[in-house]
XYZ file of C-alpha atoms in Angstrom:
743
model
C 59.713 -77.734 59.384
C 57.313 -74.058 58.696
C 57.782 -72.127 54.822
C 59.085 -69.531 56.911
C 61.659 -71.740 58.595
C 62.541 -73.235 55.178
C 62.712 -69.448 53.753
C 65.387 -68.765 56.625
C 67.624 -72.004 56.539
C 68.177 -71.535 52.662
C 69.152 -67.606 53.459
C 71.503 -68.873 56.219
C 73.210 -71.188 53.736
C 73.481 -68.297 51.690
C 75.092 -66.160 53.792
C 76.822 -69.145 55.023
C 78.269 -69.588 51.125
C 78.923 -65.796 51.116
C 81.895 -66.223 54.502
C 83.563 -68.718 53.312
C 82.968 -70.750 49.854
C 83.620 -67.336 47.198
C 86.121 -64.166 47.514
C 85.177 -61.527 49.122
C 86.510 -58.274 47.649
C 86.088 -57.882 43.738
C 88.439 -60.366 41.549
C 90.493 -58.358 39.168
C 90.299 -60.895 36.868
C 86.727 -61.708 36.584
C 84.315 -64.127 39.013
C 82.825 -66.040 36.295
C 86.252 -66.913 34.434
C 86.647 -69.375 37.332
C 90.542 -68.347 37.742
C 90.444 -67.854 41.367
C 89.884 -70.645 42.278
C 93.766 -72.346 41.913
C 94.647 -69.798 45.034
C 91.433 -69.403 47.126
C 91.164 -69.512 49.987
C 94.655 -68.840 50.907
C 95.565 -65.858 48.604
C 94.913 -62.735 50.206
C 92.926 -60.903 47.148
C 90.379 -64.338 47.008
C 90.465 -65.574 50.356
C 86.339 -65.831 51.588
C 84.917 -62.884 54.390
C 85.622 -65.469 57.012
C 89.922 -65.754 56.871
C 89.895 -61.730 55.782
C 89.055 -61.437 59.055
C 91.421 -63.995 60.838
C 94.332 -63.925 59.037
C 94.441 -60.799 56.953
C 93.790 -58.761 59.811
C 90.022 -56.632 57.961
C 88.863 -57.386 61.524
C 85.575 -54.423 60.613
C 84.379 -57.662 59.029
C 83.598 -59.248 62.703
C 80.704 -56.564 62.170
C 78.860 -57.761 59.685
C 79.891 -61.552 60.601
C 78.075 -60.308 64.134
C 75.084 -59.017 62.624
C 74.609 -62.067 60.138
C 75.260 -64.785 63.645
C 72.550 -62.384 64.924
C 69.833 -63.315 62.843
C 70.838 -66.820 62.688
C 69.945 -66.217 66.359
C 66.029 -65.776 65.664
C 65.699 -69.021 63.628
C 65.272 -70.641 67.270
C 63.417 -67.967 68.539
C 60.064 -69.266 68.735
C 57.695 -66.371 69.176
C 56.805 -64.758 66.190
C 56.721 -60.848 67.211
C 60.098 -60.867 68.793
C 62.034 -63.161 66.081
C 60.946 -60.733 63.146
C 61.690 -58.056 65.482
C 65.496 -59.232 65.621
C 65.344 -60.296 62.074
C 64.846 -56.725 60.987
C 67.292 -55.182 63.264
C 69.985 -57.656 62.405
C 68.949 -56.993 58.576
C 69.426 -53.185 58.832
C 72.211 -52.890 61.313
C 74.243 -55.122 59.028
C 72.752 -53.747 55.635
C 73.880 -50.366 57.725
C 76.929 -51.388 58.738
C 77.788 -52.997 55.210
C 76.969 -50.242 53.705
C 79.328 -47.557 55.454
C 82.437 -49.912 55.932
C 82.485 -50.189 51.880
C 82.370 -46.131 52.194
C 84.338 -45.370 54.259
C 87.151 -47.666 53.684
C 88.956 -47.579 50.627
C 92.238 -48.742 48.308
C 94.544 -47.354 50.910
C 92.718 -46.835 54.343
C 90.253 -44.381 55.499
C 88.622 -42.687 52.745
C 87.417 -39.845 54.758
C 89.231 -37.664 57.271
C 86.801 -37.572 60.452
C 87.194 -41.288 60.553
C 90.796 -41.135 60.421
C 91.066 -38.938 63.166
C 88.340 -40.353 65.258
C 90.234 -43.811 64.666
C 93.601 -43.760 63.843
C 95.082 -44.782 60.601
C 94.895 -48.567 58.897
C 97.291 -50.769 58.029
C 95.419 -51.807 55.214
C 92.546 -50.501 53.457
C 90.040 -53.102 51.573
C 89.597 -53.712 47.552
C 86.156 -53.195 46.253
C 83.520 -55.498 47.107
C 83.151 -58.652 45.766
C 81.161 -61.824 45.380
C 81.295 -62.399 48.767
C 80.348 -59.054 50.256
C 77.322 -58.598 47.431
C 75.570 -61.678 48.684
C 75.762 -61.027 51.901
C 73.999 -57.578 51.233
C 71.185 -59.540 50.106
C 71.159 -62.098 52.412
C 71.007 -59.179 54.667
C 67.979 -57.378 52.693
C 66.158 -60.679 52.713
C 66.179 -60.606 56.612
C 64.137 -57.685 56.738
C 62.240 -58.573 54.659
C 61.140 -61.835 56.288
C 61.202 -59.635 59.557
C 58.669 -57.606 58.567
C 56.320 -60.655 57.083
C 56.549 -62.573 60.300
C 55.223 -59.161 61.908
C 52.068 -59.234 59.126
C 53.594 -56.404 56.828
C 51.443 -57.043 53.148
C 49.296 -59.615 55.875
C 52.677 -61.742 56.059
C 53.330 -62.545 52.286
C 57.234 -63.169 51.916
C 57.074 -63.067 48.654
C 55.708 -59.561 48.239
C 57.643 -58.040 50.660
C 61.048 -59.408 49.481
C 60.346 -58.096 45.875
C 58.797 -55.164 47.372
C 62.597 -55.109 49.431
C 64.499 -56.434 46.764
C 63.189 -53.592 43.896
C 63.811 -50.746 47.027
C 67.696 -51.722 47.654
C 68.877 -51.924 43.769
C 67.293 -49.323 42.807
C 69.108 -46.959 45.201
C 72.466 -48.587 44.387
C 71.515 -48.602 40.907
C 69.657 -45.278 40.650
C 69.364 -43.146 43.532
C 73.841 -43.582 44.647
C 74.897 -43.290 41.096
C 73.104 -39.671 40.851
C 73.991 -39.167 44.556
C 77.235 -39.090 44.376
C 77.424 -36.959 40.604
C 75.415 -34.433 42.204
C 77.477 -34.233 45.466
C 80.905 -33.897 43.221
C 78.619 -30.937 41.517
C 78.789 -28.825 44.848
C 82.662 -30.282 45.938
C 85.809 -28.235 44.449
C 88.629 -30.507 42.639
C 90.447 -31.410 45.914
C 86.675 -32.542 47.559
C 85.787 -29.344 49.721
C 81.965 -27.880 49.864
C 81.332 -25.149 47.143
C 78.124 -24.286 45.918
C 78.965 -21.492 43.893
C 79.043 -23.105 40.662
C 75.686 -24.905 41.057
C 73.970 -21.448 42.079
C 76.088 -19.466 38.891
C 73.962 -21.958 36.844
C 70.874 -21.858 38.271
C 71.051 -18.482 37.255
C 71.816 -18.568 33.705
C 69.663 -16.800 32.036
C 70.342 -19.255 29.288
C 68.890 -21.736 30.624
C 64.978 -19.634 31.754
C 65.326 -16.834 29.106
C 62.214 -16.223 28.092
C 63.250 -13.521 25.198
C 61.241 -15.328 22.531
C 58.185 -15.012 24.171
C 58.981 -11.034 24.608
C 59.807 -11.189 20.712
C 63.358 -11.099 21.304
C 66.460 -13.613 21.194
C 65.440 -17.129 21.527
C 64.450 -18.454 24.766
C 66.260 -20.841 27.507
C 67.072 -24.444 26.738
C 64.596 -25.753 29.519
C 61.435 -24.125 27.746
C 62.900 -25.434 24.174
C 63.416 -28.558 25.263
C 59.865 -28.511 27.419
C 58.150 -27.438 24.383
C 59.832 -30.539 22.061
C 58.699 -32.462 24.350
C 55.023 -31.686 23.902
C 55.052 -31.575 20.383
C 56.885 -35.069 20.518
C 54.724 -36.646 23.077
C 51.391 -35.663 21.893
C 52.430 -36.465 17.637
C 54.086 -39.854 19.282
C 50.613 -40.898 21.362
C 47.957 -40.245 18.798
C 49.475 -41.656 15.732
C 50.342 -44.357 18.248
C 46.595 -44.737 18.713
C 46.693 -43.980 15.215
C 48.509 -47.648 14.059
C 47.024 -49.703 16.905
C 43.004 -49.209 15.701
C 44.177 -49.620 12.379
C 45.850 -52.676 13.298
C 42.186 -53.945 15.445
C 39.268 -52.279 14.330
C 39.472 -52.096 10.525
C 40.148 -54.047 7.804
C 42.985 -53.502 6.526
C 45.157 -55.140 4.503
C 48.626 -54.953 4.828
C 48.637 -55.291 8.913
C 51.182 -57.437 9.169
C 53.557 -54.775 6.660
C 52.167 -52.065 8.799
C 53.044 -53.628 12.693
C 56.440 -54.362 10.943
C 56.633 -50.986 10.019
C 56.375 -49.471 12.988
C 58.574 -51.070 15.084
C 61.310 -50.699 12.162
C 61.845 -46.833 13.580
C 62.439 -47.655 17.300
C 65.040 -50.905 16.220
C 67.287 -48.430 13.531
C 69.925 -46.389 15.311
C 69.028 -42.553 16.127
C 71.679 -40.867 14.440
C 70.670 -43.331 11.178
C 67.606 -41.996 10.965
C 68.718 -37.956 11.411
C 71.216 -39.192 8.548
C 68.719 -40.253 6.327
C 66.350 -37.406 7.122
C 69.418 -34.879 6.537
C 69.849 -36.974 2.711
C 66.066 -35.617 1.980
C 65.606 -32.606 3.326
C 68.800 -31.353 4.145
C 70.044 -28.144 2.346
C 71.595 -30.949 -0.216
C 68.859 -33.522 0.509
C 66.876 -35.371 -2.546
C 63.918 -33.431 -1.660
C 65.242 -30.522 -0.974
C 66.916 -30.866 -4.416
C 63.616 -31.665 -6.312
C 62.017 -28.488 -4.414
C 64.509 -26.147 -5.501
C 64.244 -27.595 -9.720
C 60.530 -27.730 -9.371
C 59.071 -24.521 -8.359
C 62.082 -23.215 -6.919
C 61.800 -23.102 -3.554
C 65.371 -21.548 -1.622
C 67.179 -24.352 -0.396
C 67.124 -23.639 4.146
C 67.893 -25.188 6.843
C 64.806 -25.621 8.823
C 65.265 -29.354 9.073
C 68.800 -28.455 11.732
C 66.847 -27.255 14.780
C 62.993 -28.028 16.681
C 61.352 -29.344 13.672
C 63.621 -31.763 12.493
C 64.207 -33.311 16.220
C 60.505 -32.847 16.707
C 60.435 -35.117 12.624
C 63.430 -37.700 13.794
C 61.288 -38.114 17.736
C 58.245 -38.738 16.559
C 59.126 -40.902 13.991
C 61.391 -42.934 16.557
C 59.100 -42.807 19.420
C 56.152 -43.698 17.648
C 56.501 -47.135 18.130
C 56.786 -46.579 21.468
C 53.545 -45.148 22.157
C 52.331 -47.897 20.072
C 53.334 -51.082 21.296
C 52.221 -49.766 24.970
C 48.421 -49.193 22.635
C 47.988 -51.619 21.285
C 47.318 -54.241 24.356
C 45.101 -51.244 25.359
C 43.178 -51.701 22.307
C 42.765 -55.067 21.971
C 42.161 -55.408 26.169
C 38.574 -53.482 25.808
C 35.821 -55.580 26.423
C 33.211 -55.869 23.512
C 30.436 -56.233 25.090
C 30.941 -52.817 26.501
C 30.527 -51.361 22.980
C 27.850 -54.425 22.126
C 25.960 -53.535 25.676
C 26.089 -49.089 24.348
C 24.994 -50.393 20.859
C 21.979 -52.100 22.359
C 21.115 -49.267 24.490
C 21.147 -48.031 20.376
C 24.310 -45.646 20.460
C 25.464 -45.275 17.009
C 29.604 -46.627 16.712
C 30.641 -42.790 16.921
C 29.393 -42.376 20.286
C 30.324 -46.361 21.391
C 33.791 -45.608 20.918
C 33.988 -41.708 22.989
C 31.730 -42.497 25.226
C 33.116 -45.978 25.953
C 35.660 -47.763 24.163
C 38.199 -44.552 24.148
C 38.074 -43.829 27.928
C 38.573 -46.925 28.816
C 41.781 -46.640 26.803
C 42.804 -43.818 29.625
C 45.944 -45.984 31.195
C 47.199 -46.610 27.489
C 46.334 -43.501 26.579
C 48.392 -41.346 29.227
C 51.188 -44.088 29.272
C 52.175 -43.656 25.638
C 52.078 -40.006 26.176
C 54.228 -39.627 29.415
C 56.686 -42.303 28.239
C 56.433 -40.193 24.452
C 57.467 -36.830 26.921
C 60.102 -38.262 28.764
C 61.621 -40.092 25.765
C 61.421 -36.302 24.309
C 63.163 -35.411 27.297
C 65.925 -37.895 27.459
C 66.997 -38.140 23.525
C 70.386 -37.476 22.859
C 71.432 -38.714 19.265
C 68.493 -37.050 17.564
C 69.178 -33.415 18.224
C 72.971 -34.343 18.784
C 72.968 -34.811 14.555
C 70.118 -32.408 13.972
C 69.928 -29.962 16.612
C 72.263 -27.735 14.794
C 72.493 -24.342 17.395
C 69.150 -25.717 19.077
C 70.160 -27.245 21.323
C 67.888 -29.196 24.135
C 68.830 -30.486 28.123
C 70.275 -33.262 27.194
C 73.208 -32.407 24.381
C 74.274 -29.590 26.930
C 74.166 -31.832 29.678
C 77.273 -34.127 27.416
C 78.633 -30.925 26.217
C 79.469 -30.034 29.927
C 80.705 -32.870 30.996
C 83.001 -33.766 28.181
C 83.176 -30.348 26.270
C 86.052 -27.932 26.552
C 83.860 -25.992 29.808
C 83.721 -29.524 31.852
C 81.019 -27.619 34.336
C 80.074 -30.877 36.605
C 77.577 -28.714 38.154
C 76.158 -27.152 35.394
C 75.841 -30.678 34.161
C 74.015 -30.552 37.519
C 71.550 -28.393 37.330
C 70.673 -29.681 33.596
C 70.318 -32.969 34.863
C 67.122 -31.435 37.705
C 65.726 -29.375 35.624
C 65.375 -32.181 33.409
C 64.123 -34.004 36.309
C 61.474 -31.659 37.803
C 60.006 -31.790 34.512
C 59.312 -35.529 34.184
C 57.643 -35.283 37.558
C 55.902 -32.885 36.998
C 54.428 -34.875 33.746
C 54.480 -38.051 36.197
C 52.468 -35.634 38.600
C 50.027 -34.707 35.932
C 48.999 -38.509 34.782
C 48.564 -39.828 38.265
C 45.758 -37.023 38.878
C 44.151 -38.164 35.535
C 43.882 -41.477 36.062
C 43.384 -41.576 40.078
C 40.593 -42.465 41.290
C 39.087 -44.095 38.620
C 38.144 -48.306 37.705
C 39.772 -49.361 33.745
C 39.366 -53.047 33.932
C 37.472 -54.478 31.627
C 39.210 -57.868 31.248
C 37.174 -60.071 33.853
C 37.164 -63.714 32.998
C 33.273 -63.884 31.715
C 32.933 -64.455 28.180
C 31.828 -62.394 25.462
C 31.753 -61.942 21.350
C 35.174 -61.221 20.781
C 34.492 -58.565 17.619
C 34.735 -55.121 18.589
C 33.181 -52.542 17.160
C 34.248 -51.552 13.709
C 35.682 -47.877 13.671
C 33.225 -44.785 12.874
C 34.031 -43.436 9.156
C 35.012 -40.267 9.679
C 37.705 -41.862 12.347
C 38.003 -44.512 10.333
C 38.923 -42.340 7.295
C 40.958 -39.897 9.500
C 43.630 -42.990 10.927
C 43.805 -44.269 7.700
C 44.932 -40.733 6.614
C 47.153 -40.728 8.944
C 48.816 -44.038 9.198
C 49.148 -44.476 5.301
C 51.019 -41.750 4.208
C 53.174 -42.321 7.694
C 53.438 -45.726 6.288
C 55.206 -43.998 3.126
C 57.147 -42.105 4.880
C 58.914 -44.398 7.051
C 59.325 -47.194 4.259
C 61.174 -44.039 2.104
C 63.474 -42.813 4.695
C 64.155 -46.558 5.638
C 64.606 -46.829 1.566
C 67.258 -44.085 1.735
C 69.432 -46.193 5.044
C 68.725 -49.225 2.820
C 70.912 -48.055 -0.491
C 73.232 -46.326 1.580
C 74.757 -49.640 2.540
C 75.195 -50.341 -0.550
C 76.753 -47.066 -2.706
C 80.109 -45.893 -3.079
C 79.631 -42.836 -1.152
C 76.347 -42.719 0.657
C 75.028 -38.918 -0.988
C 77.645 -38.512 -2.960
C 78.576 -41.137 -5.266
C 75.989 -42.730 -5.634
C 78.244 -46.554 -7.118
C 76.733 -49.371 -5.965
C 78.250 -51.843 -3.688
C 78.708 -53.991 -1.635
C 82.534 -53.395 -0.233
C 81.062 -52.144 3.291
C 79.333 -55.429 4.298
C 82.345 -57.184 3.018
C 84.581 -55.146 5.711
C 82.242 -54.974 8.060
C 81.302 -59.023 8.247
C 83.467 -61.263 6.181
C 83.525 -64.948 7.619
C 86.838 -66.879 5.873
C 88.405 -70.496 6.902
C 90.923 -71.090 8.437
C 92.759 -74.216 9.711
C 89.062 -75.678 9.523
C 87.061 -73.199 11.852
C 85.229 -70.385 10.623
C 87.133 -66.730 10.653
C 85.369 -64.032 12.061
C 87.627 -61.555 9.773
C 85.143 -58.583 9.949
C 85.217 -55.041 11.721
C 82.396 -55.125 13.498
C 81.982 -58.908 14.278
C 83.740 -57.916 17.640
C 81.479 -55.589 18.692
C 78.298 -57.465 17.503
C 78.905 -60.432 19.354
C 79.017 -58.441 22.395
C 76.627 -56.272 21.791
C 73.868 -59.587 21.087
C 75.277 -61.472 24.231
C 74.175 -58.358 26.520
C 71.072 -57.456 25.102
C 69.696 -61.314 25.308
C 70.886 -61.419 28.959
C 69.587 -57.123 29.830
C 65.935 -57.735 28.046
C 64.502 -60.416 30.167
C 66.020 -58.707 33.294
C 64.270 -56.084 32.150
C 61.030 -57.271 31.440
C 60.612 -59.394 34.832
C 61.387 -56.405 37.160
C 59.279 -53.770 35.048
C 56.271 -56.730 35.000
C 57.110 -57.775 38.478
C 57.079 -53.821 39.761
C 53.808 -53.277 37.744
C 52.032 -55.843 39.809
C 53.354 -54.703 42.960
C 52.148 -51.004 42.013
C 48.830 -52.000 41.029
C 47.427 -55.339 43.149
C 49.331 -54.164 46.489
C 49.028 -51.399 48.536
C 51.027 -50.654 51.263
C 52.673 -46.947 52.926
C 54.869 -45.309 50.373
C 53.174 -47.095 47.115
C 53.064 -43.496 45.238
C 56.903 -43.088 46.199
C 58.220 -45.997 45.386
C 55.866 -45.657 42.193
C 57.919 -41.854 41.439
C 61.453 -43.310 42.816
C 60.799 -46.088 40.561
C 59.962 -43.719 37.439
C 63.249 -41.249 37.974
C 65.491 -44.178 36.572
C 63.530 -43.267 33.297
C 63.323 -39.666 33.551
C 66.694 -39.219 34.168
C 68.902 -38.262 30.521
C 71.500 -41.474 29.243
C 74.098 -39.454 29.010
C 73.778 -38.040 33.244
C 73.247 -42.206 33.999
C 76.721 -43.011 31.694
C 78.296 -40.304 33.534
C 77.198 -40.848 36.933
C 77.891 -44.789 36.873
C 81.680 -43.977 35.644
C 81.628 -41.712 38.928
C 79.547 -44.137 40.645
C 81.176 -47.284 39.980
C 85.202 -46.289 39.109
C 86.082 -46.370 42.777
C 85.110 -48.892 46.190
C 82.953 -50.165 47.298
C 81.061 -50.896 44.146
C 83.479 -51.232 41.721
C 82.286 -52.281 37.923
C 83.813 -50.014 35.251
C 85.056 -51.828 31.825
C 83.059 -54.968 32.626
C 79.678 -56.201 31.266
C 77.694 -55.954 34.124
C 77.897 -52.513 34.088
C 76.955 -52.215 30.907
C 74.140 -54.889 31.464
C 72.595 -52.715 34.924
C 72.929 -49.732 32.850
C 70.436 -51.250 30.647
C 68.077 -52.724 33.002
C 67.260 -49.857 35.579
C 67.575 -47.312 32.179
C 64.945 -49.255 30.766
C 62.611 -51.244 33.449
C 60.257 -47.858 33.576
C 59.206 -48.938 30.023
C 57.921 -52.744 31.355
C 56.177 -50.817 34.207
C 54.061 -48.061 32.566
C 53.259 -50.831 30.407
C 52.650 -53.209 32.638
C 50.416 -50.705 35.273
C 48.526 -50.317 31.827
C 47.775 -53.669 30.700
C 47.067 -54.398 34.634
C 44.806 -52.062 34.906
C 42.394 -53.810 32.592
C 42.642 -57.355 34.736
C 39.749 -57.556 37.247
C 40.840 -58.357 40.959
C 38.943 -61.190 41.315
C 40.536 -63.327 39.088
C 43.664 -62.862 42.187
C 41.064 -63.452 44.686
C 39.342 -66.122 43.021
C 42.986 -68.188 42.384
C 44.133 -66.748 46.622
C 40.431 -68.087 47.633
C 41.644 -71.817 45.904
C 45.270 -71.520 48.544
C 47.632 -70.150 45.836
C 50.036 -68.383 47.183
C 51.205 -65.180 45.336
C 54.027 -66.815 43.035
C 51.607 -69.020 42.036
C 49.163 -66.662 40.871
C 50.662 -64.510 39.190
C 52.961 -67.462 36.870
C 49.222 -69.022 37.128
C 46.866 -66.250 36.554
C 48.070 -63.279 35.589
C 51.703 -63.483 33.105
C 49.229 -65.590 30.956
C 46.763 -62.657 30.425
C 49.770 -59.974 30.838
C 51.396 -61.419 27.254
C 51.233 -58.440 25.432
C 52.825 -56.392 28.054
C 55.144 -59.056 28.320
C 56.184 -58.369 24.907
C 56.177 -54.906 24.460
C 59.137 -54.595 27.619
C 60.896 -57.809 25.948
C 60.929 -55.867 22.641
C 61.254 -52.576 23.973
C 64.654 -53.633 26.229
C 66.419 -55.471 23.613
C 66.358 -52.926 21.139
C 67.149 -50.293 23.394
C 70.281 -52.281 24.646
C 71.406 -52.638 21.214
C 70.701 -48.970 20.412
C 71.024 -46.873 22.867
C 74.098 -44.312 22.682
C 74.186 -41.439 25.342
C 74.729 -43.870 28.268
C 76.977 -46.765 26.555
C 79.665 -44.395 24.846
C 80.836 -43.051 28.375
C 80.578 -46.850 29.559
C 81.783 -49.504 27.285
C 85.842 -50.634 27.497
C 88.484 -51.746 24.789
C 86.731 -55.339 25.445
C 83.259 -54.674 25.624
C 82.231 -52.039 22.529
C 78.917 -51.986 21.525
C 77.390 -51.634 18.383
C 76.036 -48.005 18.415
C 79.403 -46.735 19.643
C 81.481 -48.478 17.745
C 78.790 -47.026 14.813
C 79.588 -43.649 16.195
C 83.303 -44.191 15.539
C 82.591 -44.796 12.331
C 80.479 -41.714 11.555
C 83.535 -39.815 13.001
C 86.396 -41.860 10.746
C 83.973 -40.645 7.682
C 83.173 -44.537 7.027
C 79.095 -43.931 6.473
C 79.454 -46.614 4.350
C 80.763 -49.381 7.061
C 78.136 -47.599 9.741
C 74.681 -47.889 7.522
C 75.740 -51.852 6.524
C 76.555 -52.377 10.150
C 72.732 -50.791 11.521
C 71.277 -52.621 8.449
C 72.857 -55.776 10.009
C 71.510 -55.008 12.975
C 67.607 -54.201 11.903
C 68.023 -57.369 10.480
C 68.733 -59.347 12.942
C 66.617 -57.410 15.446
C 63.481 -57.971 13.638
C 64.981 -61.843 13.650
C 64.949 -61.440 17.225
C 62.021 -59.866 18.011
C 60.046 -62.747 15.832
C 61.713 -65.199 18.164
C 59.968 -63.255 21.114
C 56.986 -63.152 19.615
C 56.769 -67.261 19.274
C 58.651 -67.425 22.384
C 55.229 -65.351 24.891
C 52.877 -66.345 21.758
C 49.457 -64.268 22.244
C 47.206 -63.576 25.305
C 43.641 -65.330 24.934
C 40.696 -64.025 26.282
C 38.296 -67.320 24.063
C 38.122 -63.799 21.410
C 38.376 -63.864 18.046
C 40.603 -61.902 15.738
C 37.841 -60.247 13.943
C 35.779 -56.732 13.698
C 31.957 -56.197 13.658
C 30.419 -55.347 10.751
C 28.059 -52.252 9.979
C 24.456 -54.159 11.054
C 22.180 -55.341 7.449
C 19.695 -53.524 6.027
C 18.051 -56.645 5.351
C 18.565 -57.259 9.219
C 17.943 -54.938 11.904
C 16.607 -57.233 14.513
C 20.503 -59.130 14.813
C 22.408 -55.690 15.411
C 25.450 -57.516 16.057
C 25.429 -59.330 13.429
C 29.758 -60.174 13.140
C 31.754 -60.351 9.813
C 34.661 -62.348 10.035
């Protein structure tokens, strides 16, 4: 039996199980609760697909069965070309039919008037797709993948083809379908009829495009305000992230561990908490404001509530992301190239400027792009500090949930935001096009990076040290806020907030979690720990495919993946509600919709970090593995992944943290059963319980630090046979040995 036949046999067995062994439609009580087993298979609600066709009168499902049998027939076709063609046809038609019937038939019958006029009324409709239907969809996708591999696509590598096909399918379902559902709704009246008037009116709105601030008049439109803020935030976070990465890797800074901790702290904090801390420091009644007023006579102002305050909060929040992207890139620059430059009598400044910094371009470009997109999509900081200076994300939020209730305006603003982010992505692609940044080749080197030039060292320390002090002050205010009675008003010390949030008691010999925050805390941990490895796996696999594989539509494929990150969380949350609240896929109120939202919202960070790291790995390492008859899966597992440990760690940390601290999308998707920490904290803030909110946030910070340390131990360090040291300045007494290194 060939490998191709064995793979196909497994998929056929899975498809048969989807038809016979599991419910075809969604189970109200949840599939994983296994409560449906008591009524399986005779009950109509939990019957498998084959019984839904035969005994429940849902004859349209025979089409799904027919295309599955077509794929089974392909198993016995001896000719490879014909078998591949038959598998592609069976998979494409089967998947198309499955999706079409799911969209066309709802709870009560046809959802489209045209189909009802064409085929007549249905006696019964169908619920949303369940385990059986979803599994069959994946079977059809694998049919397509195996068929393309049989016909020589991607050199017949079925693993790579399957990965590409599954990624395209998942991104289509969980990114494009929700956004498409929202866009279609924006072009419709309340009765479902086509009416683009609202869309056109909002597209021409001067509140979006006005340039009055440039012309000497009032205020610029929200689009230009958001663009300017995003550019400034991306530049600031990239420069600071590079400075932190250089200090951590190219200097003998004595507090490197503390530096790494401080760079991570802002990203593991709910954004509105940083906004509240900045308000306590720099607001009209803030500590710093009152000090400046009392000592220097400076009139208190409202400068914090606008673009300056948002910019400070965003740079504080997003610099850690840039650091996480850049640290692996800075570490990956080969010391042998720097040593070669010094051998040719270049000084340290020239070596850094002409050799080291150009090799960091992928990381710099990705850090800038991520900072730009994060700023565009940020919701928490503008909501707290924006005042009357709204940005695109907050305007979208108020267009959806505010008194105006204008979905067409939300769609227009989302399109504008998407155009900005895609333009930044295109500019990045042109900047890096046609250049090779590989520095890790499998050859040994001394392992000692050159020290920074003196002027550069002074400059990065001048940036890093004040920012570290500022971060410590901000988090000091947050820490104190959890132990005072009323934050900013009554500074009497107390632990009542922690007791109310996280009290524990012993009842009848068992532990009772009596604190008000425990329920949302355990739910948040469970969902975040499930979403983090899934996000990292999908993101890094995608990065490998983009960097190492060449296929038609690769650039479009990368564009599609970046779009999920470019869309603000507010839009993602609203679109998920509109798309997944009705058949064919109904997931609202479940943990699954939260997990999927986190995976596909945060996956692009793993993709960008993986691309930056993969760009530094010489392709000869893969080719050597292939020469030794290893397949793609084995090469990824044994060669690529060990060299991607910095990127893996960054993806795990980022996805875990964002799953806990995300607010813009989560606030629409939580339910009474699955309430996330951020939405619970927002509720506390709305009720004026700032102390409990700060205590909860502090607890989350401690937990996230612990889990991040666990990720560090689990993933480990990348080993390049290099020592963790910086080359010293050549000794005056040893001119013949300019490469002398100091521990």
